[in-house]
Tab-separated table of C-alpha atoms in Angstrom:
chain	number	residue	atom	x	y	z
A	281	UNK	CA	209.518	86.094	170.767
A	282	UNK	CA	207.466	89.235	170.099
A	283	UNK	CA	206.746	91.989	172.574
A	284	UNK	CA	203.692	94.193	172.079
A	285	UNK	CA	204.245	97.814	173.077
A	286	UNK	CA	201.157	99.847	173.869
A	287	UNK	CA	201.319	103.587	173.313
A	288	UNK	CA	200.858	105.325	176.707
A	289	UNK	CA	198.654	107.946	175.028
A	290	UNK	CA	196.302	105.173	173.911
A	291	UNK	CA	196.040	103.925	177.495
A	292	UNK	CA	195.391	107.462	178.771
A	293	UNK	CA	192.852	108.080	176.027
A	294	UNK	CA	191.044	104.813	176.728
A	295	UNK	CA	190.912	105.599	180.452
A	296	UNK	CA	189.602	109.102	179.725
A	297	UNK	CA	186.930	107.600	177.448
A	298	UNK	CA	185.875	105.235	180.239
A	299	UNK	CA	185.506	108.132	182.688
A	300	UNK	CA	183.594	110.299	180.222
A	301	UNK	CA	181.216	107.509	179.183
A	302	UNK	CA	180.646	106.465	182.801
A	303	UNK	CA	179.632	110.047	183.595
A	304	UNK	CA	177.372	110.192	180.525
A	305	UNK	CA	175.606	106.980	181.580
A	306	UNK	CA	175.239	108.036	185.220
A	307	UNK	CA	174.000	111.535	184.422
A	308	UNK	CA	171.623	110.461	181.641
A	309	UNK	CA	168.184	111.687	182.617
A	310	UNK	CA	165.588	108.925	182.869
A	311	UNK	CA	167.974	105.959	182.919
A	312	UNK	CA	166.601	103.168	185.102
A	313	UNK	CA	169.146	101.970	187.725
A	314	UNK	CA	169.501	98.437	186.321
A	315	UNK	CA	169.843	99.771	182.779
A	316	UNK	CA	172.478	102.291	183.862
A	317	UNK	CA	174.404	99.562	185.691
A	318	UNK	CA	174.372	97.300	182.623
A	319	UNK	CA	175.695	100.087	180.401
A	320	UNK	CA	178.342	100.951	183.003
A	321	UNK	CA	179.666	97.390	182.770
A	322	UNK	CA	179.728	97.567	178.963
A	323	UNK	CA	181.496	100.934	178.642
A	324	UNK	CA	184.060	100.040	181.311
A	325	UNK	CA	184.757	96.510	180.062
A	326	UNK	CA	185.049	97.358	176.360
A	327	UNK	CA	185.468	101.149	176.225
A	328	UNK	CA	185.594	101.843	172.489
A	329	UNK	CA	183.010	99.275	171.387
A	330	UNK	CA	180.878	100.044	174.447
A	331	UNK	CA	180.950	103.788	173.774
A	332	UNK	CA	179.880	103.291	170.157
A	333	UNK	CA	177.101	100.892	171.197
A	334	UNK	CA	175.818	103.292	173.851
A	335	UNK	CA	175.791	106.246	171.477
A	336	UNK	CA	173.919	104.178	168.880
A	337	UNK	CA	171.241	102.530	171.039
A	338	UNK	CA	171.815	103.488	174.667
A	339	UNK	CA	169.907	106.748	174.591
A	340	UNK	CA	166.472	107.627	173.295
A	341	UNK	CA	167.835	110.142	170.793
A	342	UNK	CA	165.250	111.544	168.448
A	343	UNK	CA	167.094	114.579	167.103
A	344	UNK	CA	166.844	118.022	168.695
A	345	UNK	CA	165.271	119.540	165.571
A	346	UNK	CA	162.526	116.905	165.432
A	347	UNK	CA	161.824	117.262	169.148
A	348	UNK	CA	161.475	121.056	168.820
A	349	UNK	CA	159.276	120.699	165.757
A	350	UNK	CA	157.107	118.118	167.460
A	351	UNK	CA	156.700	120.392	170.494
A	352	UNK	CA	155.509	123.156	168.145
A	353	UNK	CA	153.094	120.787	166.422
A	354	UNK	CA	151.724	119.606	169.766
A	355	UNK	CA	151.120	123.203	170.868
A	356	UNK	CA	149.190	123.898	167.662
A	357	UNK	CA	147.300	120.630	167.149
A	358	UNK	CA	147.014	119.062	170.602
A	359	UNK	CA	145.550	122.212	172.147
A	360	UNK	CA	142.481	122.413	174.446
A	361	UNK	CA	140.336	123.924	171.684
A	362	UNK	CA	140.787	120.874	169.458
A	363	UNK	CA	139.800	118.525	172.283
A	364	UNK	CA	136.416	120.243	172.633
A	365	UNK	CA	133.440	118.091	171.636
A	366	UNK	CA	130.275	120.103	171.100
A	367	UNK	CA	127.977	117.251	172.105
A	368	UNK	CA	127.941	117.501	175.910
A	369	UNK	CA	126.952	113.830	176.200
A	370	UNK	CA	130.570	112.836	175.450
A	371	UNK	CA	131.575	113.874	178.993
A	372	UNK	CA	128.418	112.876	180.888
A	373	UNK	CA	129.354	109.548	182.444
A	374	UNK	CA	130.589	108.029	185.666
A	375	UNK	CA	133.673	105.797	185.708
A	376	UNK	CA	134.300	103.148	188.309
A	377	UNK	CA	137.098	104.186	190.730
A	378	UNK	CA	139.499	101.634	189.231
A	379	UNK	CA	138.737	102.776	185.678
A	380	UNK	CA	139.204	106.386	186.742
A	381	UNK	CA	142.760	105.555	187.884
A	382	UNK	CA	143.685	104.106	184.491
A	383	UNK	CA	142.030	107.005	182.652
A	384	UNK	CA	143.994	109.518	184.719
A	385	UNK	CA	147.312	107.848	183.889
A	386	UNK	CA	146.464	107.842	180.166
A	387	UNK	CA	145.324	111.462	180.276
A	388	UNK	CA	148.511	112.640	181.974
A	389	UNK	CA	150.584	110.779	179.379
A	390	UNK	CA	148.940	112.089	176.227
A	391	UNK	CA	146.332	114.732	177.181
A	392	UNK	CA	143.397	112.708	175.837
A	393	UNK	CA	140.324	112.321	178.036
A	394	UNK	CA	137.777	109.492	178.185
A	395	UNK	CA	134.806	110.071	175.887
A	396	UNK	CA	131.378	108.449	175.855
A	397	UNK	CA	129.357	107.488	172.793
A	398	UNK	CA	131.803	105.278	170.895
A	399	UNK	CA	130.690	102.206	168.995
A	400	UNK	CA	133.482	99.635	168.766
A	401	UNK	CA	133.841	96.582	166.553
A	402	UNK	CA	136.629	94.138	167.386
A	403	UNK	CA	138.155	91.576	165.023
A	404	UNK	CA	141.025	89.113	164.957
A	405	UNK	CA	140.437	88.099	161.332
A	406	UNK	CA	143.077	89.781	159.165
A	407	UNK	CA	141.232	89.541	155.855
A	408	UNK	CA	137.950	90.644	157.415
A	409	UNK	CA	139.696	93.749	158.759
A	410	UNK	CA	141.213	94.575	155.356
A	411	UNK	CA	137.810	94.100	153.689
A	412	UNK	CA	136.032	96.406	156.129
A	413	UNK	CA	138.802	99.001	155.929
A	414	UNK	CA	138.383	99.036	152.158
A	415	UNK	CA	134.602	99.367	152.571
A	416	UNK	CA	135.166	102.442	154.758
A	417	UNK	CA	137.600	103.888	152.210
A	418	UNK	CA	135.021	103.303	149.462
A	419	UNK	CA	132.439	105.223	151.522
A	420	UNK	CA	134.761	108.211	152.104
A	421	UNK	CA	133.730	111.566	150.619
A	422	UNK	CA	136.286	113.992	152.096
A	423	UNK	CA	139.535	112.353	153.135
A	424	UNK	CA	141.288	109.092	153.979
A	425	UNK	CA	144.219	109.101	156.413
A	426	UNK	CA	146.135	105.819	156.691
A	427	UNK	CA	149.214	105.218	158.855
A	428	UNK	CA	151.010	101.869	158.984
A	429	UNK	CA	154.388	100.746	160.250
A	430	UNK	CA	154.530	97.981	157.632
A	431	UNK	CA	152.894	98.169	154.223
A	432	UNK	CA	153.488	95.132	152.008
A	433	UNK	CA	152.812	95.035	148.284
A	434	UNK	CA	150.981	91.713	148.726
A	435	UNK	CA	147.290	90.947	148.088
A	436	UNK	CA	146.197	92.952	151.139
A	437	UNK	CA	148.415	95.871	150.153
A	438	UNK	CA	147.112	95.737	146.577
A	439	UNK	CA	143.518	95.651	147.826
A	440	UNK	CA	143.985	98.709	150.034
A	441	UNK	CA	145.907	100.498	147.271
A	442	UNK	CA	143.048	99.976	144.809
A	443	UNK	CA	140.547	101.331	147.349
A	444	UNK	CA	142.722	104.425	147.903
A	445	UNK	CA	143.121	104.996	144.156
A	446	UNK	CA	139.340	104.688	143.687
A	447	UNK	CA	138.810	107.228	146.463
A	448	UNK	CA	141.353	109.631	144.973
A	449	UNK	CA	139.614	109.365	141.585
A	450	UNK	CA	136.400	110.574	143.293
A	451	UNK	CA	138.212	113.676	144.557
A	452	UNK	CA	138.827	112.344	148.080
A	453	UNK	CA	142.103	113.529	149.661
A	454	UNK	CA	144.076	110.339	150.363
A	455	UNK	CA	147.164	110.438	152.567
A	456	UNK	CA	149.306	107.399	153.345
A	457	UNK	CA	152.099	107.599	155.935
A	458	UNK	CA	154.414	104.592	156.272
A	459	UNK	CA	157.570	104.003	158.283
A	460	UNK	CA	160.915	104.286	156.496
A	461	UNK	CA	162.208	100.983	157.877
A	462	UNK	CA	159.072	98.885	158.305
A	463	UNK	CA	157.872	99.728	154.772
A	464	UNK	CA	161.242	100.115	153.028
A	465	UNK	CA	160.393	97.595	150.283
A	466	UNK	CA	157.013	99.196	149.597
A	467	UNK	CA	158.600	102.645	149.329
A	468	UNK	CA	160.771	101.341	146.458
A	469	UNK	CA	157.973	99.343	144.835
A	470	UNK	CA	155.980	99.800	141.663
A	471	UNK	CA	152.837	99.810	143.827
A	472	UNK	CA	153.893	103.041	145.506
A	473	UNK	CA	154.421	104.688	142.108
A	474	UNK	CA	151.053	103.426	140.929
A	475	UNK	CA	149.348	104.871	144.016
A	476	UNK	CA	151.039	108.237	143.592
A	477	UNK	CA	150.106	108.325	139.913
A	478	UNK	CA	146.546	107.551	141.015
A	479	UNK	CA	146.446	110.614	143.260
A	480	UNK	CA	147.390	109.095	146.630
A	481	UNK	CA	149.810	111.230	148.657
A	482	UNK	CA	152.435	108.799	150.026
A	483	UNK	CA	154.831	110.049	152.698
A	484	UNK	CA	157.761	108.321	154.418
A	485	UNK	CA	157.994	108.611	158.213
A	486	UNK	CA	161.444	108.842	159.806
A	487	UNK	CA	163.428	108.651	156.585
A	488	UNK	CA	166.655	106.672	156.927
A	489	UNK	CA	169.931	108.385	155.970
A	490	UNK	CA	173.455	108.900	157.292
A	491	UNK	CA	172.634	112.241	158.922
A	492	UNK	CA	169.810	110.688	160.932
A	493	UNK	CA	172.144	107.878	162.010
A	494	UNK	CA	174.404	110.514	163.573
A	495	UNK	CA	171.781	112.662	165.290
A	496	UNK	CA	169.172	110.079	166.251
A	497	UNK	CA	168.554	106.367	166.720
A	498	UNK	CA	167.440	104.527	163.598
A	499	UNK	CA	165.535	101.951	165.658
A	500	UNK	CA	163.135	104.649	166.874
A	501	UNK	CA	160.297	104.045	164.439
A	502	UNK	CA	156.698	105.086	163.897
A	503	UNK	CA	154.982	101.865	164.923
A	504	UNK	CA	151.381	103.073	164.769
A	505	UNK	CA	148.644	101.405	162.728
A	506	UNK	CA	145.565	103.541	162.153
A	507	UNK	CA	143.004	104.627	159.589
A	508	UNK	CA	140.618	107.594	159.692
A	509	UNK	CA	137.981	108.237	157.026
A	510	UNK	CA	136.128	111.564	156.823
A	511	UNK	CA	136.882	112.143	160.513
A	512	UNK	CA	133.953	109.911	161.505
A	513	UNK	CA	135.327	106.347	161.336
A	514	UNK	CA	138.647	105.195	162.761
A	515	UNK	CA	140.712	102.025	163.041
A	516	UNK	CA	143.614	101.053	165.268
A	517	UNK	CA	145.243	97.962	166.742
A	518	UNK	CA	148.164	95.699	165.930
A	519	UNK	CA	147.540	94.898	162.252
A	520	UNK	CA	149.801	96.248	159.530
A	521	UNK	CA	148.712	96.479	155.905
A	522	UNK	CA	149.726	92.926	155.097
A	523	UNK	CA	148.231	89.489	154.635
A	524	UNK	CA	148.127	87.141	157.610
A	525	UNK	CA	150.633	85.002	155.703
A	526	UNK	CA	153.177	87.835	156.036
A	527	UNK	CA	155.549	86.876	153.208
A	528	UNK	CA	158.793	88.278	154.733
A	529	UNK	CA	158.480	85.813	157.636
A	530	UNK	CA	156.092	83.228	156.249
A	531	UNK	CA	157.409	80.346	158.377
A	532	UNK	CA	155.880	81.973	161.477
A	533	UNK	CA	152.524	82.680	159.813
A	534	UNK	CA	149.728	83.283	160.192
A	535	UNK	CA	150.081	86.611	161.995
A	536	UNK	CA	147.182	86.854	164.440
A	537	UNK	CA	146.201	90.452	165.192
A	538	UNK	CA	143.577	92.418	167.056
A	539	UNK	CA	142.012	95.460	165.402
A	540	UNK	CA	139.204	97.742	166.509
A	541	UNK	CA	136.901	99.857	164.342
A	542	UNK	CA	135.627	103.008	166.028
A	543	UNK	CA	132.666	105.247	165.284
A	544	UNK	CA	132.135	108.143	167.668
A	545	UNK	CA	133.906	111.052	169.388
A	546	UNK	CA	137.140	109.097	169.898
A	547	UNK	CA	137.806	109.266	166.146
A	548	UNK	CA	138.654	112.960	166.521
A	549	UNK	CA	141.448	112.022	168.935
A	550	UNK	CA	142.837	109.486	166.432
A	551	UNK	CA	142.637	112.138	163.744
A	552	UNK	CA	144.711	114.443	165.935
A	553	UNK	CA	147.436	111.805	166.328
A	554	UNK	CA	147.583	111.258	162.560
A	555	UNK	CA	147.762	115.001	161.870
A	556	UNK	CA	150.671	115.397	164.291
A	557	UNK	CA	152.603	112.568	162.618
A	558	UNK	CA	151.769	113.776	159.106
A	559	UNK	CA	152.730	117.382	159.874
A	560	UNK	CA	155.995	116.127	161.365
A	561	UNK	CA	157.026	114.613	158.023
A	562	UNK	CA	155.282	116.748	155.397
A	563	UNK	CA	154.760	120.124	157.118
A	564	UNK	CA	151.256	120.117	155.655
A	565	UNK	CA	148.806	121.760	158.047
A	566	UNK	CA	145.610	119.704	158.333
A	567	UNK	CA	144.158	121.500	161.337
A	568	UNK	CA	140.937	122.305	159.466
A	569	UNK	CA	139.867	118.654	159.385
A	570	UNK	CA	139.587	118.735	163.187
A	571	UNK	CA	136.487	120.891	162.777
A	572	UNK	CA	134.636	117.708	161.822
A	573	UNK	CA	132.633	116.363	164.771
A	574	UNK	CA	132.038	112.580	164.769
A	575	UNK	CA	128.503	111.562	165.691
A	576	UNK	CA	127.740	110.500	169.266
A	577	UNK	CA	126.642	106.852	169.301
A	578	UNK	CA	123.818	106.498	171.820
A	579	UNK	CA	124.493	102.774	172.227
A	580	UNK	CA	128.253	103.318	172.477
A	581	UNK	CA	130.814	102.894	175.242
A	582	UNK	CA	133.385	105.036	177.036
A	583	UNK	CA	136.802	104.973	175.349
A	584	UNK	CA	140.074	106.877	175.480
A	585	UNK	CA	143.103	107.163	173.190
A	586	UNK	CA	146.735	107.611	174.189
A	587	UNK	CA	149.803	108.206	172.060
A	588	UNK	CA	153.289	107.009	172.945
A	589	UNK	CA	156.781	107.234	171.535
A	590	UNK	CA	160.183	108.836	172.102
A	591	UNK	CA	158.965	112.196	170.813
A	592	UNK	CA	156.380	112.255	173.618
A	593	UNK	CA	159.051	111.651	176.291
A	594	UNK	CA	156.857	109.335	178.345
A	595	UNK	CA	156.435	105.691	179.300
A	596	UNK	CA	152.694	105.673	178.766
A	597	UNK	CA	152.363	102.002	177.870
A	598	UNK	CA	154.302	100.654	180.857
A	599	UNK	CA	152.600	103.113	183.207
A	600	UNK	CA	149.201	102.122	181.870
A	601	UNK	CA	149.928	98.397	182.160
A	602	UNK	CA	151.210	98.760	185.703
A	603	UNK	CA	148.108	100.764	186.663
A	604	UNK	CA	145.836	98.155	185.083
A	605	UNK	CA	147.597	95.328	186.922
A	606	UNK	CA	147.469	97.150	190.238
A	607	UNK	CA	143.727	97.842	190.109
A	608	UNK	CA	142.750	94.293	189.091
A	609	UNK	CA	140.705	92.377	191.659
A	610	UNK	CA	139.838	89.174	189.825
A	611	UNK	CA	141.588	88.631	186.495
A	612	UNK	CA	144.172	90.035	184.082
A	613	UNK	CA	144.642	88.681	180.559
A	614	UNK	CA	147.687	90.098	178.769
A	615	UNK	CA	148.561	89.171	175.184
A	616	UNK	CA	151.798	90.270	173.555
A	617	UNK	CA	154.126	88.884	170.878
A	618	UNK	CA	157.288	90.269	172.480
A	619	UNK	CA	157.369	89.955	176.270
A	620	UNK	CA	160.460	91.683	177.674
A	621	UNK	CA	158.984	94.197	180.144
A	622	UNK	CA	160.806	96.357	182.638
A	623	UNK	CA	161.329	95.267	186.235
A	624	UNK	CA	158.401	97.306	187.587
A	625	UNK	CA	155.929	95.629	185.211
A	626	UNK	CA	157.277	92.171	186.045
A	627	UNK	CA	156.942	92.911	189.755
A	628	UNK	CA	153.389	94.207	189.312
A	629	UNK	CA	152.351	90.983	187.538
A	630	UNK	CA	154.007	88.818	190.198
A	631	UNK	CA	152.432	90.747	193.080
A	632	UNK	CA	148.983	90.604	191.457
A	633	UNK	CA	149.241	86.815	191.148
A	634	UNK	CA	150.381	86.483	194.770
A	635	UNK	CA	147.392	88.472	196.027
A	636	UNK	CA	144.998	86.088	194.314
A	637	UNK	CA	144.337	87.744	190.966
A	638	UNK	CA	144.169	85.290	188.060
A	639	UNK	CA	146.993	86.540	185.845
A	640	UNK	CA	147.092	85.072	182.328
A	641	UNK	CA	150.012	85.862	180.022
A	642	UNK	CA	149.452	84.786	176.402
A	643	UNK	CA	152.472	84.723	174.068
A	644	UNK	CA	153.267	82.967	170.766
A	645	UNK	CA	154.876	79.536	171.020
A	646	UNK	CA	157.164	80.486	168.121
A	647	UNK	CA	158.572	83.982	167.881
A	648	UNK	CA	160.188	85.672	164.883
A	649	UNK	CA	162.862	87.184	167.150
A	650	UNK	CA	165.281	84.673	168.679
A	651	UNK	CA	166.626	87.240	171.161
A	652	UNK	CA	163.159	88.201	172.378
A	653	UNK	CA	162.196	84.527	172.688
A	654	UNK	CA	165.255	83.765	174.818
A	655	UNK	CA	164.775	86.879	176.935
A	656	UNK	CA	161.087	86.052	177.490
A	657	UNK	CA	161.767	82.443	178.484
A	658	UNK	CA	164.307	83.591	181.070
A	659	UNK	CA	161.513	85.470	182.874
A	660	UNK	CA	158.934	82.687	182.906
A	661	UNK	CA	160.152	80.617	185.871
A	662	UNK	CA	159.808	83.433	188.399
A	663	UNK	CA	156.371	84.384	187.070
A	664	UNK	CA	155.175	80.769	187.212
A	665	UNK	CA	156.423	80.416	190.782
A	666	UNK	CA	154.379	83.498	191.707
A	667	UNK	CA	151.237	81.981	190.202
A	668	UNK	CA	151.112	83.643	186.788
A	669	UNK	CA	149.548	81.326	184.192
A	670	UNK	CA	151.480	81.409	180.919
A	671	UNK	CA	149.793	80.228	177.721
A	672	UNK	CA	151.667	79.640	174.453
A	673	UNK	CA	149.607	80.311	171.337
A	674	UNK	CA	150.241	77.477	168.867
A	675	UNK	CA	148.419	78.499	165.676
A	676	UNK	CA	150.751	81.154	164.282
A	677	UNK	CA	152.456	84.257	165.583
A	678	UNK	CA	150.162	85.966	168.067
A	679	UNK	CA	150.763	89.628	167.197
A	680	UNK	CA	147.888	91.124	169.224
A	681	UNK	CA	148.791	93.529	172.027
A	682	UNK	CA	145.883	93.628	174.491
A	683	UNK	CA	145.057	93.723	178.192
A	684	UNK	CA	141.702	92.868	179.757
A	685	UNK	CA	141.149	93.715	183.434
A	686	UNK	CA	138.325	92.086	185.421
A	687	UNK	CA	136.408	91.657	182.138
A	688	UNK	CA	135.328	95.297	182.384
A	689	UNK	CA	138.252	97.324	181.029
A	690	UNK	CA	140.304	96.612	177.904
A	691	UNK	CA	143.423	98.120	176.364
A	692	UNK	CA	144.114	97.534	172.659
A	693	UNK	CA	147.418	98.903	171.424
A	694	UNK	CA	150.032	98.737	168.682
A	695	UNK	CA	152.885	98.969	171.214
A	696	UNK	CA	155.094	96.020	172.137
A	697	UNK	CA	156.330	95.070	175.605
A	698	UNK	CA	160.004	94.883	174.656
């Protein structure tokens, strides 16, 4: 018969760790009550494992140095002078009261104001988007700025690469910023070397290394997808630089995205977001390109940009969604591939349905993340009981992230609801 003897110092140390971690969780600024309670259970039930897990993913750690540098970049790039549009028509418009509420939330989150005179072109055809992006790159005379979370060295990636190399050969400044995790295979590929040899400046966002693992969370990524050419044409939406077949997860294909091409004053705001991200990684000052004024489109619409992420220290997406849901009178259509929202967003959707708004939630029938799929399904019953209509997209992985309110206001984003 064996008797296990536990060192009293281990017991004392474990208890001390529980107390310290409980205090860290409780005092963590910005923790939602239900999130804090869940972490409390983890760190008290399994102290050592729980403490490690919390330090790895429990806090939105972005690194003090990066936060300070980003604050400096914001003060230099995202300043009032750079938001000035010399064509006074960009601010001569009248928003509906409901639209004004959404615009105010977005403006408070990322300092960008609504602007008139934007011509938008929307597409859910992946190859069509790649073709038109390449056409815009081929028309560029000054610069091409491309940012993508995922860049694959597939046919789409090759097509865009060739367009960038052609542009660089004409003397156009071509800058490509890709995420260190989402595009890890591309960053090691022969295609990257070929692009750099062809004059394309390729930069890695949020480089992965052991030091960054210690000081910040590796799952905090640059998830944006955007293109700006000559400061006059812009693209954004959910599509990465990849074929719809998406080779790494082909069994879920095709990926179905939503992208928007923009011509008009809003392009300057997209340019500003790219410059901030580029400066963050390369320390190259591109402030001069903000002197370019995109043309006002007389047949255009009012549009507004907003940037999100841990370096902005805001919950712009959830705040915007909740505002959109609250102002809806007739209908809300929300599409997202990963539906695991916070409690406030869930409640807003349920309340909207109960007050008679037609709430449609569109998600993929098959999801590439088992955990997200299970988490999403656990939320469906309550939403259905409240009157929310849930539609499962059958023809591939619906990757679009959009909201349409009363068929008069739309939000197109690259951000997920998870």
